[in-house]
Short mmCIF file of C-alpha atoms in Angstrom, two decimals:
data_model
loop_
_atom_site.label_atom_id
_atom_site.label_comp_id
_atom_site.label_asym_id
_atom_site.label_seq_id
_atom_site.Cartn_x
_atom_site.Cartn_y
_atom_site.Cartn_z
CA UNK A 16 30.22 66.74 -31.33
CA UNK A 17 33.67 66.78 -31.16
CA UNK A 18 33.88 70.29 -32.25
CA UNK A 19 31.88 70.88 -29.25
CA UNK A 20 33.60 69.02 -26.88
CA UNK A 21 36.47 70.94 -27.75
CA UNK A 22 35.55 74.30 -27.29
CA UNK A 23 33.49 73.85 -23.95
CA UNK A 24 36.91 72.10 -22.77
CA UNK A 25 38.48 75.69 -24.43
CA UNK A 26 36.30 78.19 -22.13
CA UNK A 27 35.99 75.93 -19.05
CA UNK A 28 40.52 76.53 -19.37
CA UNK A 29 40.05 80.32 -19.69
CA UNK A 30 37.24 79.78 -16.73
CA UNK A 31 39.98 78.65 -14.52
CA UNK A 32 42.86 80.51 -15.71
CA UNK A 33 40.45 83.55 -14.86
CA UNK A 34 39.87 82.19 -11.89
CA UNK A 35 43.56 81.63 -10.65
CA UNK A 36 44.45 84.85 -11.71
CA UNK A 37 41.78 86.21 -9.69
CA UNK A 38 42.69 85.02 -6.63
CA UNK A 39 45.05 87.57 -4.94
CA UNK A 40 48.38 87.08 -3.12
CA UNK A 41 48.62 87.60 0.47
CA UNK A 42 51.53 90.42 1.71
CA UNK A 43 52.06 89.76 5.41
CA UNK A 44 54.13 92.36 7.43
CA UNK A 45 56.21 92.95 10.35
CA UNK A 46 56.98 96.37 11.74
CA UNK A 47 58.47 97.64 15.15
CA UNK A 48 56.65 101.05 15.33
CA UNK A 49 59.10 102.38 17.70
CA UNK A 50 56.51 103.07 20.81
CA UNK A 51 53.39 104.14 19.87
CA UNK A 52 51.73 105.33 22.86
CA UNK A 53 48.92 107.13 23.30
CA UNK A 54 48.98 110.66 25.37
CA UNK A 55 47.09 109.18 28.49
CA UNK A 56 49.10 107.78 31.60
CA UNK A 57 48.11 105.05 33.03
CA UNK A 58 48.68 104.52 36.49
CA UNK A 59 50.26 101.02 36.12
CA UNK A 60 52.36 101.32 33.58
CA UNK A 61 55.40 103.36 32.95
CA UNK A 62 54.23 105.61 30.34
CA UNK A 63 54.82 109.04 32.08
CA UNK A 64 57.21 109.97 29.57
CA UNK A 65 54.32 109.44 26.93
CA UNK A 66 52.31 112.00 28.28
CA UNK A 67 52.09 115.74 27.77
CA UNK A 68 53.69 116.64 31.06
CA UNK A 69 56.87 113.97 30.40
CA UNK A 70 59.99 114.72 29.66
CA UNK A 71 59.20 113.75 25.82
CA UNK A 72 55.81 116.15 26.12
CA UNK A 73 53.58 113.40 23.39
CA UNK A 74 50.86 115.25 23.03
CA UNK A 75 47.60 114.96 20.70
CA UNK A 76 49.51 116.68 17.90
CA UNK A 77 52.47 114.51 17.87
CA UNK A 78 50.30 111.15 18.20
CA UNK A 79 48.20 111.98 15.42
CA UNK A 80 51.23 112.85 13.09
CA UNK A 81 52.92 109.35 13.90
CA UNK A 82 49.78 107.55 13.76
CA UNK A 83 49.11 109.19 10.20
CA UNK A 84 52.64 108.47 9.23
CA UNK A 85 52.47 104.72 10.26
CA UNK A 86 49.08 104.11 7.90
CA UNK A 87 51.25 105.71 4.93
CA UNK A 88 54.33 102.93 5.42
CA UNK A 89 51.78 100.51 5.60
CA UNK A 90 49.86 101.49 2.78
CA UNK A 91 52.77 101.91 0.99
CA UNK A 92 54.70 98.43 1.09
CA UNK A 93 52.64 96.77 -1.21
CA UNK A 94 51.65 98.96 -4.27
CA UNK A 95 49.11 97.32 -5.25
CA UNK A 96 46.81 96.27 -2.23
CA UNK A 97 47.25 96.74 1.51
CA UNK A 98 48.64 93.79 3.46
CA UNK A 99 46.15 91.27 4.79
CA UNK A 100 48.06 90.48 7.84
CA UNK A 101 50.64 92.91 10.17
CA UNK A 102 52.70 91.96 12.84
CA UNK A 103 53.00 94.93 15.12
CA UNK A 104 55.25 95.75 18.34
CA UNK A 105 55.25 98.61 20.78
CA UNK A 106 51.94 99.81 20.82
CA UNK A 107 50.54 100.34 23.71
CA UNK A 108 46.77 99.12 23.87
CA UNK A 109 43.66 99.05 21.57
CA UNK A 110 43.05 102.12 21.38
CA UNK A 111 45.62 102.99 19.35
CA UNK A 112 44.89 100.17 17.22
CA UNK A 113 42.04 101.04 16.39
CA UNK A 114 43.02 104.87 15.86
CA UNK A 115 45.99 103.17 13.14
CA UNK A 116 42.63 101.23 11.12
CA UNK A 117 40.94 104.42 11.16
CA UNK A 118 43.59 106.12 9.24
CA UNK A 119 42.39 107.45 5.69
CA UNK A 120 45.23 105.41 4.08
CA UNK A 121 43.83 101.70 5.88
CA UNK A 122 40.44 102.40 6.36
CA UNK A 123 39.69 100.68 2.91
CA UNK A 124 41.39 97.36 4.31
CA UNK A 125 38.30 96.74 7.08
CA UNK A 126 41.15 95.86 9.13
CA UNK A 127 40.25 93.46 12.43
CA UNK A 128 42.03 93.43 15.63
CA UNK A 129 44.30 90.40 17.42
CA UNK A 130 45.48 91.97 20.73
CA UNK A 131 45.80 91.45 24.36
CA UNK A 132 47.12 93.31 27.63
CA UNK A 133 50.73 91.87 28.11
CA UNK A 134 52.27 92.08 31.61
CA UNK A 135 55.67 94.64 29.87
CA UNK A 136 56.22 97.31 32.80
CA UNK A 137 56.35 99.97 29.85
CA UNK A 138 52.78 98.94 28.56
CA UNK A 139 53.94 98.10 25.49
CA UNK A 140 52.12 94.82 23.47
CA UNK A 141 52.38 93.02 20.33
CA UNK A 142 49.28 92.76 17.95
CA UNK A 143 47.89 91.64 14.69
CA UNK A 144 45.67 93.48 12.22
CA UNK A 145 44.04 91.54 9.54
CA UNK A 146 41.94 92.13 6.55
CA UNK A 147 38.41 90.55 7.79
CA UNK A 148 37.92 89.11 3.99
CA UNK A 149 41.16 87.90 3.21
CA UNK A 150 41.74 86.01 6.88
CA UNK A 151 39.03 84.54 8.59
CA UNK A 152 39.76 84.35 12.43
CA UNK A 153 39.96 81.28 14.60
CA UNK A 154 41.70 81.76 18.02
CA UNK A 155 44.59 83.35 19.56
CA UNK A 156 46.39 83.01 22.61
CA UNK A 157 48.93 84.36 25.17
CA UNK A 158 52.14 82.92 25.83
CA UNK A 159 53.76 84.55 29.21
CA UNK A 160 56.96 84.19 29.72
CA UNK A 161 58.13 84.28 33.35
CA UNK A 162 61.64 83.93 34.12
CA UNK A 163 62.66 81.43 36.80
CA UNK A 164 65.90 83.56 37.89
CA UNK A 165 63.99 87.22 37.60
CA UNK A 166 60.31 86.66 38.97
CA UNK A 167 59.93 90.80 38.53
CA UNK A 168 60.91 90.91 35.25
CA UNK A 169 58.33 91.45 33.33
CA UNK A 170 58.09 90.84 29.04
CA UNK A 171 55.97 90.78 26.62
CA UNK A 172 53.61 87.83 25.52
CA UNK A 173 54.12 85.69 22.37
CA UNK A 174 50.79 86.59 20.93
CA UNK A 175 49.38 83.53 18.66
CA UNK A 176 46.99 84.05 16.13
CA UNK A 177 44.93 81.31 14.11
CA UNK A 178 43.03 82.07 10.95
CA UNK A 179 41.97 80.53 7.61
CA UNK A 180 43.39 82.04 4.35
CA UNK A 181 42.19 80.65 1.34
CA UNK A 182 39.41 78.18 1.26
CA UNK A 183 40.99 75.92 3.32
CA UNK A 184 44.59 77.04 4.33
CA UNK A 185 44.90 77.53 8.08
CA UNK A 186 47.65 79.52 9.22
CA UNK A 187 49.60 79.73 13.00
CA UNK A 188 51.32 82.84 13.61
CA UNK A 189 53.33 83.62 16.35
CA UNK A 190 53.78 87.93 16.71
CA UNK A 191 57.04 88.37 18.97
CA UNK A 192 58.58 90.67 20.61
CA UNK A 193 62.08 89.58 22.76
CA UNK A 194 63.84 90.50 25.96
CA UNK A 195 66.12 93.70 24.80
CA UNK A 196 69.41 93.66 24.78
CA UNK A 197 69.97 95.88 28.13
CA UNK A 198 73.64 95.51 29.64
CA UNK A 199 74.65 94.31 26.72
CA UNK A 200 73.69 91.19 24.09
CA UNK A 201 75.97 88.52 25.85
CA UNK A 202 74.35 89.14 29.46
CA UNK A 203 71.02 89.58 28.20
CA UNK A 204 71.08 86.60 25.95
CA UNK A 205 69.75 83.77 28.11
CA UNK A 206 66.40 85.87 28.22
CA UNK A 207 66.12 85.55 24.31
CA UNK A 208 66.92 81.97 24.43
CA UNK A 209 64.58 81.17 27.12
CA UNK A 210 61.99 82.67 25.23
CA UNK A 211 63.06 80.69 22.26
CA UNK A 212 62.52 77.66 24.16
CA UNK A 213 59.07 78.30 25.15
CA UNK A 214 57.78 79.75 21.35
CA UNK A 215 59.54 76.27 20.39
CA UNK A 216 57.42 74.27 22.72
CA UNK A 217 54.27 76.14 20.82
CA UNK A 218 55.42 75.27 17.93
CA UNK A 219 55.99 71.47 18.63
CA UNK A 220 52.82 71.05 20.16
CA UNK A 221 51.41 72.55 16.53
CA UNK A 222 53.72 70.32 14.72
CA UNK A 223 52.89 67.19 17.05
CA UNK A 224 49.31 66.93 15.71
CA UNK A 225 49.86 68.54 12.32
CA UNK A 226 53.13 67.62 11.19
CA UNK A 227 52.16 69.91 8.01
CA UNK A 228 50.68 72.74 9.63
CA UNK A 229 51.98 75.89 8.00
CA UNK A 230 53.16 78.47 10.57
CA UNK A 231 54.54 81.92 10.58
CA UNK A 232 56.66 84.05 13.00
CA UNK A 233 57.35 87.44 13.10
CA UNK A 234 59.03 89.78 14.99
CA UNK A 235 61.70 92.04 16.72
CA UNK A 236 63.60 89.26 18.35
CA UNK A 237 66.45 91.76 19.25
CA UNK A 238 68.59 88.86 18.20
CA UNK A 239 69.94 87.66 14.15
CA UNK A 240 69.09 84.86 12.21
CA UNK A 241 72.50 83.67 12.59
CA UNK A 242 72.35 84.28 16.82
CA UNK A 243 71.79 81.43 19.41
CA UNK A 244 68.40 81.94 20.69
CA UNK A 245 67.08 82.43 16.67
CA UNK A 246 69.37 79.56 14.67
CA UNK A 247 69.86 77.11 18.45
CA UNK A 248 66.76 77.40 20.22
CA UNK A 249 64.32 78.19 18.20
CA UNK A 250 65.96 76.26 14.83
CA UNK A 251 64.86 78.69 12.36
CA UNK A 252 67.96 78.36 10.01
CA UNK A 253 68.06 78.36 5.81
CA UNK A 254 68.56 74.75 4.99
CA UNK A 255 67.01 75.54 1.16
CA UNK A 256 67.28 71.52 1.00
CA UNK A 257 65.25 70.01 3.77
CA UNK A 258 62.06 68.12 2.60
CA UNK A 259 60.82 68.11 6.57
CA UNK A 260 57.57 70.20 6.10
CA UNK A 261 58.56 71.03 10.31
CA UNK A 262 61.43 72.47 9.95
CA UNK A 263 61.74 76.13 10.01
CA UNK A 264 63.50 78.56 7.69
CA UNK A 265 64.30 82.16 8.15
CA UNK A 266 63.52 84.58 5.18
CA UNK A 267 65.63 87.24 6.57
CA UNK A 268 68.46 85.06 7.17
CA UNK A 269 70.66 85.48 3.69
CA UNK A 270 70.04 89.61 3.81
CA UNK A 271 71.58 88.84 7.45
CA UNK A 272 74.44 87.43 5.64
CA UNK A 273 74.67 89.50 3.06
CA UNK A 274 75.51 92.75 5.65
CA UNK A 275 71.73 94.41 5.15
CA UNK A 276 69.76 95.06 8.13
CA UNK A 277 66.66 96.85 9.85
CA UNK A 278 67.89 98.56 12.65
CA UNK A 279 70.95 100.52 12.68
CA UNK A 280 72.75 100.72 15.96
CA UNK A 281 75.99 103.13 16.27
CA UNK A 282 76.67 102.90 12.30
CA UNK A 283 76.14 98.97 12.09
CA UNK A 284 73.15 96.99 10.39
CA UNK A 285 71.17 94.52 12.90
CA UNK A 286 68.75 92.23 11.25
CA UNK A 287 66.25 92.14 14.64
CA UNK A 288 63.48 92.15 12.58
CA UNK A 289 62.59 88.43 11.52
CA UNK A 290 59.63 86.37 9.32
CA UNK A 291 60.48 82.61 9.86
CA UNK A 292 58.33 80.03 8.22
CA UNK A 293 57.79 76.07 8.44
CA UNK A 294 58.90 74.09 5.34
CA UNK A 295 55.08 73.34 4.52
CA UNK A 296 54.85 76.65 2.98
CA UNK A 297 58.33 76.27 1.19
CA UNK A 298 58.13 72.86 -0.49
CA UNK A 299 54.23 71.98 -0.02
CA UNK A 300 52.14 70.86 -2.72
CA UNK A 301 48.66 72.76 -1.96
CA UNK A 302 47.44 75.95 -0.69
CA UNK A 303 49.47 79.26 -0.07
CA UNK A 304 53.20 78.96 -0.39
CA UNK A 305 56.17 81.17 -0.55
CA UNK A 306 59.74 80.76 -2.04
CA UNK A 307 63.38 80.93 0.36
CA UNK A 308 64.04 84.17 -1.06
CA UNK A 309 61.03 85.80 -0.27
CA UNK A 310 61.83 87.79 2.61
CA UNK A 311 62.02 92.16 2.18
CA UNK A 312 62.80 94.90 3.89
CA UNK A 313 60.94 98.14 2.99
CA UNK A 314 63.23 101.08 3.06
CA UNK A 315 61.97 103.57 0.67
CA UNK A 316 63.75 106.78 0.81
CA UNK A 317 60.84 108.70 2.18
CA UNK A 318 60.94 107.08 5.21
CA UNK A 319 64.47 106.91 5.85
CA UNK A 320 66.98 109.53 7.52
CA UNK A 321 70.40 110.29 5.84
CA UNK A 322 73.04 110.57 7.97
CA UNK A 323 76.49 112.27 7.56
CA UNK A 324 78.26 109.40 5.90
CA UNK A 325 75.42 109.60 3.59
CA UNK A 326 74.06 106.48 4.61
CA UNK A 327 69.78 105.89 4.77
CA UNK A 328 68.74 104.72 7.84
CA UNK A 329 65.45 104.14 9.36
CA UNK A 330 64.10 108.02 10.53
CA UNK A 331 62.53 107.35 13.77
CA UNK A 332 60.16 109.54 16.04
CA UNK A 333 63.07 110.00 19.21
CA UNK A 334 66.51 110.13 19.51
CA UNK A 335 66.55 109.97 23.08
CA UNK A 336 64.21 113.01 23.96
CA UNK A 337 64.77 114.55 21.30
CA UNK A 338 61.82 114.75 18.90
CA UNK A 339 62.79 114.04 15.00
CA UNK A 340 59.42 113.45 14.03
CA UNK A 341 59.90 110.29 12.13
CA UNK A 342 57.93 107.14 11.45
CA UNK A 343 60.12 104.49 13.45
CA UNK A 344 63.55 103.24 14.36
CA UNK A 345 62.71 100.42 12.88
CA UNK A 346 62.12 99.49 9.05
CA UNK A 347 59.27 97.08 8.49
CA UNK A 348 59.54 93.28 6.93
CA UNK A 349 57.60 91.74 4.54
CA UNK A 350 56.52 89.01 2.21
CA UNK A 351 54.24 87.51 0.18
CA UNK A 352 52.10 84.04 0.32
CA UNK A 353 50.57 82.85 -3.31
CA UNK A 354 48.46 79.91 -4.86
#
């Protein structure tokens, strides 16, 4: 009997270690995709330049070449399986979501669609695309943002995505895309922190009922970690030592420090490009979690431009009006969630 006993206790411990090592990791990216519009204007949006008449003449040929090149980065990131869940910024509508799923290299992914019309001048949005199997869809929401000193200017929404991962693991995310940094980063600054303030509200009112709720945020916050609107307002910082399952910690913020960066403006590294996550998926006990370190930056040499100092920096599609034919000015952001 004891025999016995022993060796169904033997196979019921390979069951589960079968089991755990069955259950896949979750890759969750960010990427800036450097204006992918579609070659239709719209009358009320400012996309003439996107058009084959503009002064940039986007035509069919051009849009399908980014659009291809865009499902190969994405494919790419994670070697071994496409990401369930990407963050995007600067597309322009659904449609050309839903051309970027239908891409040879992400068809396989049965990717889903987050998305909504934000009031942005320039038409541009930010999104989600998720793996239907891997994230099962709650809710989302719009955050607008209107500014009480500039009633015309218009930004986009903090889109806000809720889904189950997981049996049971519910996830927030917040997809972001901040106020530029046009006249300069000082003047411009107190439209980043403004929308700091109201992404932190969202985030309170999360925390208020579910003190453990894990969130995400992504995004190109055209600010650092180590900038007011990011470390102040918002509180993302990279306190490794906080127990507070609220608090917030920035993945990207130690590559910040450490001089790397995904944007390269005039010869110098910006890290714009964040993935900030509560302390209940850094130091929780159940469910998906990730470690302080976890934060990357994909920047394969394929998709990367090297410029006279010999230097690889993101190859993007424009240069001004000037076609180059790249992927994006912006290198994508990643990491990974596990059991």
């Amino acid at each position: 009997m004891l025999k016995k006993a022993l060796l169904l206790f033997a196979v019921a411990l390979i069951s589960l270690s079968s089991f755990a090592k069955g259950k896949k990791d979750i890759t969750v990216v960010f990427y800036n995709v450097e204006n992918l519009f579609d070659t239709i204007n719209n009358p009320d949006k400012r996309d003439n330049d996107f058009t084959p008449m503009g002064k940039l003449q986007w035509d069919t040929k051009r849009y399908n070449d980014k659009i291809s090149k865009l499902s190969y980065v994405l494919s790419s990131i994670d070697k071994e399986e496409l990401p369930a869940l990407v963050g995007l910024c600067e597309i322009e509508n659904r449609d050309v979501l839903e051309d970027l799923i239908d891409q040879e290299k992400l068809k396989k992914g049965k990717y889903r669609i987050a998305h909504s019309e934000s009031p942005d001048k320039r038409g541009i949005d930010c999104a989600l695309i998720y793996q239907k199997s891997r994230f099962r869809y709650i809710k989302q929401e719009s955050i607008n943002i209107e500014f009480p000193w500039e009633k015309e200017y218009k930004t986009r929404d903090i889109l806000y995505v809720q889904g189950l991962v997981g049996r049971k693991d519910t996830l927030n995310i917040f997809v972001n895309h901040w106020p530029s940094r046009r006249g300069g980063q000082e003047k411009s600054e107190k439209n980043r922190v403004f929308v700091a303030k109201q992404l932190r509200k969202a985030v309170d009112k999360i925390q208020a009922k579910n003190p453990f709720a894990k969130i995400i945020i992504m995004g190109d916050f055209n600010d650092e970690p180590t900038d007011k609107a990011v470390a102040e307002t918002l509180k993302a910082g990279n306190n490794r030592d906080s127990d507070n399952p609220m608090e917030l910690f920035n993945l990207m913020y130690d590559m910040k420090v450490n001089g790397e960066g995904t944007y390269n403006f005039r010869g110098s590294w910006n890290m714009l490009d964040n993935l900030i996550v509560s302390n209940s998926l850094l130091n929780g006990s159940r469910g998906y979690q990730t470690l302080h370190n976890a934060g990357r930056i994909y920047r394969d040499k394929w998709i990367c431009f090297k410029n006279k100092k010999g230097i690889l920096t993101p190859n993007k599609t424009y240069g001004g009006t000037k076609y180059y034919g790249g992927f994006s000015d912006h290198f994508p952001v990643y990491f990974k969630l596990k059991r």
